[in-house]
Coordinates of C-alpha atoms in Angstrom, one line a residue:
M1176 CA 32.2 -6.2 54.0
R1177 CA 33.8 -8.6 56.5
N1178 CA 32.0 -11.8 57.2
P1179 CA 32.2 -12.4 61.0
M1180 CA 31.3 -16.0 60.6
G1181 CA 34.4 -16.6 58.5
G1182 CA 36.6 -15.4 61.3
F1183 CA 34.7 -17.5 63.8
S1184 CA 35.0 -20.6 61.7
G1185 CA 38.7 -20.0 61.3
V1186 CA 39.2 -19.8 65.1
I1187 CA 37.3 -23.1 65.6
F1188 CA 39.2 -24.8 62.8
F1189 CA 42.6 -23.8 64.3
Y1190 CA 41.4 -25.0 67.7
Y1191 CA 40.7 -28.5 66.4
A1192 CA 43.8 -28.5 64.3
A1193 CA 45.9 -27.7 67.3
A1194 CA 44.2 -30.3 69.5
S1195 CA 44.7 -33.1 66.9
R1196 CA 48.2 -32.2 65.7
G1197 CA 49.4 -35.5 67.1
I1198 CA 47.8 -37.2 64.0
L1199 CA 50.6 -35.8 61.8
N1200 CA 53.6 -37.4 63.6
G1201 CA 51.6 -40.4 64.7
S1202 CA 50.6 -41.4 61.1
S1203 CA 54.2 -41.2 59.9
L1204 CA 55.3 -43.5 62.7
F1205 CA 52.4 -45.9 62.4
F1206 CA 52.8 -46.5 58.7
A1207 CA 56.6 -46.1 58.6
E1208 CA 57.4 -49.8 58.0
T1209 CA 55.0 -50.1 55.0
A1210 CA 54.8 -46.7 53.4
L1211 CA 56.4 -43.8 55.1
F1212 CA 55.3 -41.1 52.6
R1213 CA 51.8 -42.6 52.3
G1214 CA 51.6 -42.3 56.1
I1215 CA 52.6 -38.7 56.1
W1216 CA 50.1 -37.7 53.4
L1217 CA 47.4 -39.8 55.0
G1218 CA 48.1 -38.1 58.3
I1219 CA 47.8 -34.6 56.7
M1220 CA 44.6 -35.6 55.0
L1221 CA 43.0 -37.0 58.2
W1222 CA 44.2 -34.0 60.2
L1223 CA 42.8 -31.4 57.8
C1224 CA 39.5 -33.4 57.1
S1225 CA 38.7 -34.0 60.7
S1226 CA 39.4 -30.4 61.7
T1227 CA 37.3 -29.2 58.8
I1228 CA 34.3 -31.4 59.7
L1229 CA 34.4 -30.4 63.4
A1230 CA 34.7 -26.7 62.5
A1231 CA 32.0 -27.0 59.8
T1232 CA 29.6 -28.3 62.5
W1233 CA 30.0 -25.0 64.3
A1234 CA 29.8 -22.9 61.2
I1235 CA 26.6 -24.6 59.9
C1236 CA 24.8 -24.6 63.2
W1237 CA 25.9 -21.2 64.6
G1238 CA 24.1 -17.9 64.1
H1239 CA 23.1 -14.7 65.8
R1240 CA 19.7 -15.8 67.0
F1241 CA 18.8 -18.5 69.4
K1242 CA 22.4 -19.0 70.4
A1243 CA 21.7 -21.2 73.4
I1244 CA 19.6 -23.6 71.3
R1245 CA 22.2 -23.6 68.6
L1246 CA 25.0 -24.4 71.0
L1247 CA 23.1 -27.2 72.6
V1248 CA 22.6 -28.7 69.1
I1249 CA 26.3 -28.4 68.4
L1250 CA 27.3 -30.1 71.6
I1251 CA 25.0 -33.0 71.0
A1252 CA 26.2 -33.3 67.4
L1253 CA 29.9 -33.4 68.5
S1254 CA 29.2 -35.9 71.2
C1255 CA 27.2 -38.6 69.3
P1256 CA 27.7 -40.5 66.1
P1257 CA 28.3 -39.9 63.3
I1258 CA 30.2 -36.7 63.9
G1259 CA 31.0 -37.8 67.4
I1260 CA 33.2 -40.6 66.0
I1261 CA 35.9 -37.9 65.6
G1262 CA 34.5 -35.7 68.4
W1263 CA 37.8 -35.2 70.2
A1264 CA 38.6 -31.9 72.1
N1265 CA 35.0 -31.7 73.2
P1266 CA 34.6 -28.9 75.8
L1267 CA 32.3 -31.1 77.9
T1268 CA 35.3 -33.3 78.7
S1269 CA 36.3 -30.7 81.3
A1270 CA 33.2 -31.2 83.4
G1271 CA 35.1 -33.2 86.0
I1272 CA 37.7 -30.4 86.4
Y1273 CA 35.1 -27.8 87.2
F1274 CA 32.5 -29.9 89.1
P1275 CA 34.3 -32.9 90.6
G1276 CA 32.0 -35.5 92.3
L1277 CA 28.8 -34.1 91.0
G1278 CA 28.3 -36.7 88.3
W1279 CA 25.5 -36.1 85.9
Y1280 CA 24.6 -32.9 87.7
G1281 CA 28.1 -31.6 87.1
L1282 CA 27.8 -32.4 83.4
M1283 CA 24.5 -30.6 83.2
A1284 CA 25.9 -27.7 85.2
L1285 CA 28.7 -27.2 82.6
V1286 CA 26.2 -27.4 79.7
V1287 CA 24.0 -24.8 81.4
L1288 CA 27.1 -22.6 82.0
F1289 CA 28.0 -22.7 78.4
L1290 CA 24.4 -21.8 77.4
V1291 CA 24.5 -18.9 79.8
L1292 CA 27.8 -17.7 78.5
V1293 CA 26.4 -17.4 74.9
A1294 CA 23.0 -16.2 75.8
S1295 CA 23.7 -13.6 78.5
P1296 CA 27.4 -13.5 79.7
R1297 CA 26.8 -11.3 82.7
P1298 CA 29.0 -11.7 85.8
T1299 CA 25.9 -12.0 88.0
F1300 CA 24.8 -15.1 86.1
I1301 CA 28.2 -16.7 86.0
L1302 CA 29.1 -16.1 89.7
P1303 CA 26.9 -19.0 91.1
F1304 CA 28.6 -21.5 88.8
A1305 CA 32.1 -20.2 89.8
L1306 CA 31.2 -20.5 93.5
V1307 CA 29.9 -24.1 93.1
A1308 CA 33.0 -25.0 91.1
I1309 CA 35.4 -23.6 93.7
T1310 CA 33.4 -25.2 96.6
F1311 CA 33.5 -28.7 95.1
N1312 CA 37.1 -28.4 94.1
V1313 CA 38.1 -27.5 97.6
L1314 CA 35.9 -30.2 99.3
H1315 CA 36.2 -33.1 96.9
T1316 CA 38.6 -35.9 97.5
R1317 CA 39.5 -38.3 94.7
A1318 CA 38.0 -41.8 94.7
E1319 CA 40.3 -44.3 96.4
A1320 CA 41.9 -47.1 94.4
I1321 CA 40.2 -50.4 94.7
P1322 CA 42.3 -53.0 96.6
G1323 CA 43.2 -56.1 94.5
W1324 CA 43.3 -54.3 91.2
T1325 CA 46.4 -53.1 89.5
A1326 CA 47.4 -51.9 86.0
I1327 CA 50.8 -52.4 84.3
N1328 CA 52.4 -50.1 81.8
T1329 CA 54.7 -51.8 79.2
K1330 CA 57.2 -50.6 76.6
L1331 CA 56.9 -53.3 74.0
G1332 CA 56.6 -51.1 70.9
G1333 CA 54.4 -51.8 67.9
G1334 CA 55.5 -55.4 67.0
Q1335 CA 54.6 -55.1 63.3
R1336 CA 57.0 -57.9 62.3
D1337 CA 56.8 -61.6 63.2
T1338 CA 60.1 -61.4 65.0
D1339 CA 58.8 -58.5 67.0
E1340 CA 55.7 -60.5 67.9
F1341 CA 57.8 -63.4 69.3
H1342 CA 59.9 -61.1 71.4
R1343 CA 56.9 -59.2 72.7
L1344 CA 55.2 -62.5 73.7
Q1345 CA 58.3 -63.5 75.7
S1346 CA 58.7 -60.1 77.3
L1347 CA 55.0 -59.9 78.2
Q1348 CA 54.9 -63.3 79.8
S1349 CA 58.0 -62.4 81.8
I1350 CA 56.2 -59.3 83.0
V1351 CA 53.1 -61.2 84.0
S1352 CA 55.1 -63.8 85.8
K1353 CA 57.0 -61.2 87.8
E1354 CA 53.9 -59.2 88.6
S1355 CA 51.9 -62.3 89.6
N1356 CA 54.7 -63.4 92.0
S1357 CA 54.7 -60.0 93.7
R1358 CA 50.9 -59.9 94.2
D1359 CA 48.6 -61.4 96.7
R1360 CA 46.1 -64.1 96.0
G1361 CA 42.9 -63.1 94.1
E1362 CA 44.3 -59.9 92.5
I1363 CA 43.4 -58.7 89.1
I1364 CA 46.1 -57.3 86.7
V1365 CA 45.2 -55.1 83.7
L1366 CA 47.6 -55.0 80.8
P1367 CA 47.5 -52.6 77.8
E1368 CA 45.6 -52.8 74.6
L1369 CA 46.7 -55.3 71.9
V1370 CA 49.9 -56.4 73.6
G1371 CA 48.7 -60.0 73.5
G1372 CA 48.7 -60.0 69.7
D1373 CA 46.7 -62.4 67.5
W1374 CA 44.8 -64.6 70.0
S1375 CA 44.1 -67.3 67.5
V1376 CA 47.8 -67.9 67.4
N1377 CA 49.0 -66.9 70.8
A1378 CA 46.3 -68.4 73.1
M1379 CA 48.1 -71.7 73.2
W1380 CA 51.3 -70.0 74.4
W1381 CA 49.4 -68.7 77.5
E1382 CA 48.2 -72.0 78.8
D1383 CA 51.0 -72.5 81.3
A1384 CA 50.8 -68.9 82.4
E1385 CA 47.1 -69.3 82.9
K1386 CA 47.5 -72.4 85.1
A1387 CA 50.0 -70.5 87.3
L1388 CA 47.6 -67.7 87.7
Q1389 CA 44.8 -70.1 88.6
K1390 CA 46.9 -71.6 91.4
K1391 CA 47.0 -68.1 92.9
D1392 CA 43.4 -67.3 92.1
Q1393 CA 44.7 -64.3 90.0
T1394 CA 43.2 -62.9 86.8
V1395 CA 44.9 -61.0 84.0
L1396 CA 43.0 -58.8 81.6
L1397 CA 45.1 -58.9 78.4
G1398 CA 44.7 -56.8 75.3
I1399 CA 44.3 -59.0 72.2
H1400 CA 43.5 -59.0 68.5
R1401 CA 40.8 -61.7 68.0
P1402 CA 40.1 -62.8 64.4
M1403 CA 36.5 -63.0 63.5
A1404 CA 34.5 -64.1 60.4
G1405 CA 36.3 -63.2 57.1
A1406 CA 39.3 -61.0 57.7
S1407 CA 37.7 -58.8 60.4
Y1408 CA 38.8 -58.8 64.0
S1409 CA 37.8 -57.7 67.5
N1410 CA 40.0 -55.4 69.5
S1411 CA 39.4 -56.7 73.0
L1412 CA 40.6 -57.5 76.5
I1413 CA 40.5 -61.2 77.3
S1414 CA 40.6 -62.6 80.8
I1415 CA 43.0 -65.4 81.7
G1416 CA 43.6 -67.1 85.0
A1417 CA 41.0 -67.6 87.7
I1418 CA 38.4 -65.8 85.6
S1419 CA 39.0 -67.2 82.1
G1420 CA 37.6 -66.4 78.7
R1421 CA 35.7 -63.2 79.6
E1422 CA 36.0 -60.8 76.6
L1423 CA 35.7 -57.0 76.9
E1424 CA 35.3 -55.6 73.4
D1425 CA 36.4 -52.3 72.1
R1426 CA 33.4 -50.3 71.0
V1427 CA 35.0 -47.6 68.9
P1428 CA 38.2 -48.7 67.1
V1429 CA 40.3 -45.9 65.6
P1430 CA 38.7 -44.9 62.2
I1431 CA 40.8 -45.5 59.1
S1432 CA 43.7 -47.4 60.7
M1433 CA 41.4 -50.0 62.6
W1434 CA 37.8 -49.4 61.8
K1435 CA 37.3 -49.7 58.0
P1436 CA 33.6 -50.0 57.1
W1437 CA 34.5 -50.1 53.4
A1438 CA 36.9 -53.1 53.8
E1439 CA 36.7 -56.7 55.1
D1440 CA 39.9 -56.6 57.2
G1441 CA 39.0 -53.9 59.8
A1442 CA 38.2 -54.0 63.5
V1443 CA 34.5 -54.6 64.3
A1444 CA 32.8 -51.6 66.0
H1445 CA 30.3 -52.1 68.9
W1446 CA 29.1 -48.5 69.3
W1447 CA 26.2 -49.1 71.6
L1448 CA 27.5 -51.7 74.0
S1449 CA 27.6 -50.7 77.6
G1450 CA 31.3 -51.3 78.0
T1451 CA 30.7 -52.6 81.5
T1452 CA 31.1 -56.1 83.0
Q1453 CA 30.9 -57.7 86.4
I1454 CA 34.3 -59.0 87.6
K1455 CA 34.1 -60.6 91.0
N1456 CA 32.1 -58.2 93.1
K1457 CA 32.9 -55.1 91.0
K1458 CA 31.2 -53.5 88.0
V1459 CA 34.0 -52.5 85.7
A1460 CA 33.9 -50.1 82.7
H1461 CA 36.6 -50.6 80.0
I1462 CA 37.4 -47.5 78.0
I1463 CA 39.9 -48.7 75.4
C1464 CA 42.4 -46.3 73.8
Y1465 CA 40.6 -44.1 71.2
E1466 CA 37.3 -44.2 73.2
Q1467 CA 39.1 -42.2 75.9
I1468 CA 38.9 -39.0 73.9
L1469 CA 35.3 -39.4 72.8
M1470 CA 32.1 -38.5 74.6
W1471 CA 29.4 -41.1 74.2
P1472 CA 31.3 -44.3 75.1
I1473 CA 32.2 -43.0 78.5
L1474 CA 28.7 -41.6 79.1
I1475 CA 27.1 -45.0 78.2
S1476 CA 29.4 -46.7 80.6
A1477 CA 28.8 -44.1 83.3
A1478 CA 25.1 -44.7 83.0
N1479 CA 25.6 -48.2 84.2
S1480 CA 27.2 -47.0 87.5
P1481 CA 30.6 -48.7 87.3
D1482 CA 32.8 -49.1 90.4
L1483 CA 36.0 -48.8 88.4
L1484 CA 37.2 -47.4 85.1
I1485 CA 40.0 -49.2 83.3
A1486 CA 41.8 -47.4 80.5
P1487 CA 44.1 -49.6 78.5
S1488 CA 45.8 -48.1 75.4
N1489 CA 48.5 -48.9 72.9
I1490 CA 50.2 -45.6 71.8
W1491 CA 53.6 -46.7 70.7
W1492 CA 53.1 -44.7 67.6
A1493 CA 52.3 -41.5 69.5
K1494 CA 55.7 -40.7 71.0
Q1495 CA 56.6 -37.1 70.9
T1496 CA 52.9 -36.2 70.6
S1497 CA 50.3 -35.0 73.1
V1498 CA 48.1 -38.0 72.6
A1499 CA 49.0 -39.8 75.8
E1500 CA 48.5 -36.7 77.9
I1501 CA 45.2 -35.9 76.3
Q1502 CA 43.9 -39.4 77.0
R1503 CA 45.1 -39.3 80.6
Q1504 CA 43.6 -35.8 81.2
A1505 CA 40.2 -36.8 79.7
M1506 CA 39.9 -40.0 81.7
T1507 CA 41.1 -38.3 84.9
S1508 CA 38.4 -35.7 84.4
W1509 CA 35.7 -38.3 83.9
G1510 CA 36.9 -40.1 87.0
L1511 CA 36.7 -36.9 89.0
L1512 CA 33.2 -36.1 87.7
F1513 CA 31.7 -39.5 88.5
D1514 CA 33.9 -40.1 91.5
I1515 CA 35.2 -43.4 90.1
P1516 CA 38.9 -44.5 90.4
V1517 CA 40.7 -44.9 87.0
L1518 CA 43.4 -47.5 86.2
F1519 CA 45.7 -46.7 83.2
A1520 CA 47.5 -49.5 81.4
V1521 CA 49.6 -48.0 78.6
N1522 CA 51.9 -49.6 76.0
S1523 CA 54.5 -47.3 74.5

């Protein structure tokens, strides 16, 4: 006798496996300089384990009775820690595509739509949701960019060797100088995640650049690696220039490669910080790299009603994968849902 749950679980597993296939190529590139084969096998392990955990969540919670309640439990489990730490490819990420501009009501509408689909998938019940989705997609206009804010993409690679770090520093300062000279007074420039390197070493090399920025009342938000107690570090954005020393911390560093709760040399996680800060007269939410494909970081930030979403990332290791596009689509959807402009600053 066939087990229908087995087929269902298989479909879910392959859905997540397909969505996270970038882990395979990304791991081999990320660890290529230290242990190529270790990186390949680690990538395979992470890919299979994460897909299995996410599929198992559905398999354990799903059943033939009380489907709507079961689905609600699954969506919550996939969106919040601990499972939510790897909760990519969450169907709720599409809320902004279906219900742009509706904010929390749009998110609730998508949840209710999913519950209706599993409880009683009749066209008469689905039609109202379709009409609302079509209406708001026709009428909604995207949030306008905020004057005085700009984001810069870079192509500085990974910089895993000391010589790379030196050349990256020179190239980055040249980019900042060029952008500063082409911008008006008082502007704020966002740079990608981690391009500023180890801030305990590199901060001194930015003193002249900071003085030049201060003369023009400009501020740069620079992705850095800030050493902390022991061998741990914070993956952050640091402000230099007119607004100096403001730190915007990454809440959810990438598991295994950055966040290592079993080791002393990993990035520090700040799961429940708001991820928002006041810069001049704007409330800004920073969604750094890996956070962009998860649920709860952006929802916590959205609950603080930000005026702007900044999305810095460093995905030099993800070339020839779908990672960059997945991040962009997710953040674009959230921007549409909450009617907030999004600035992308990507290092490749």
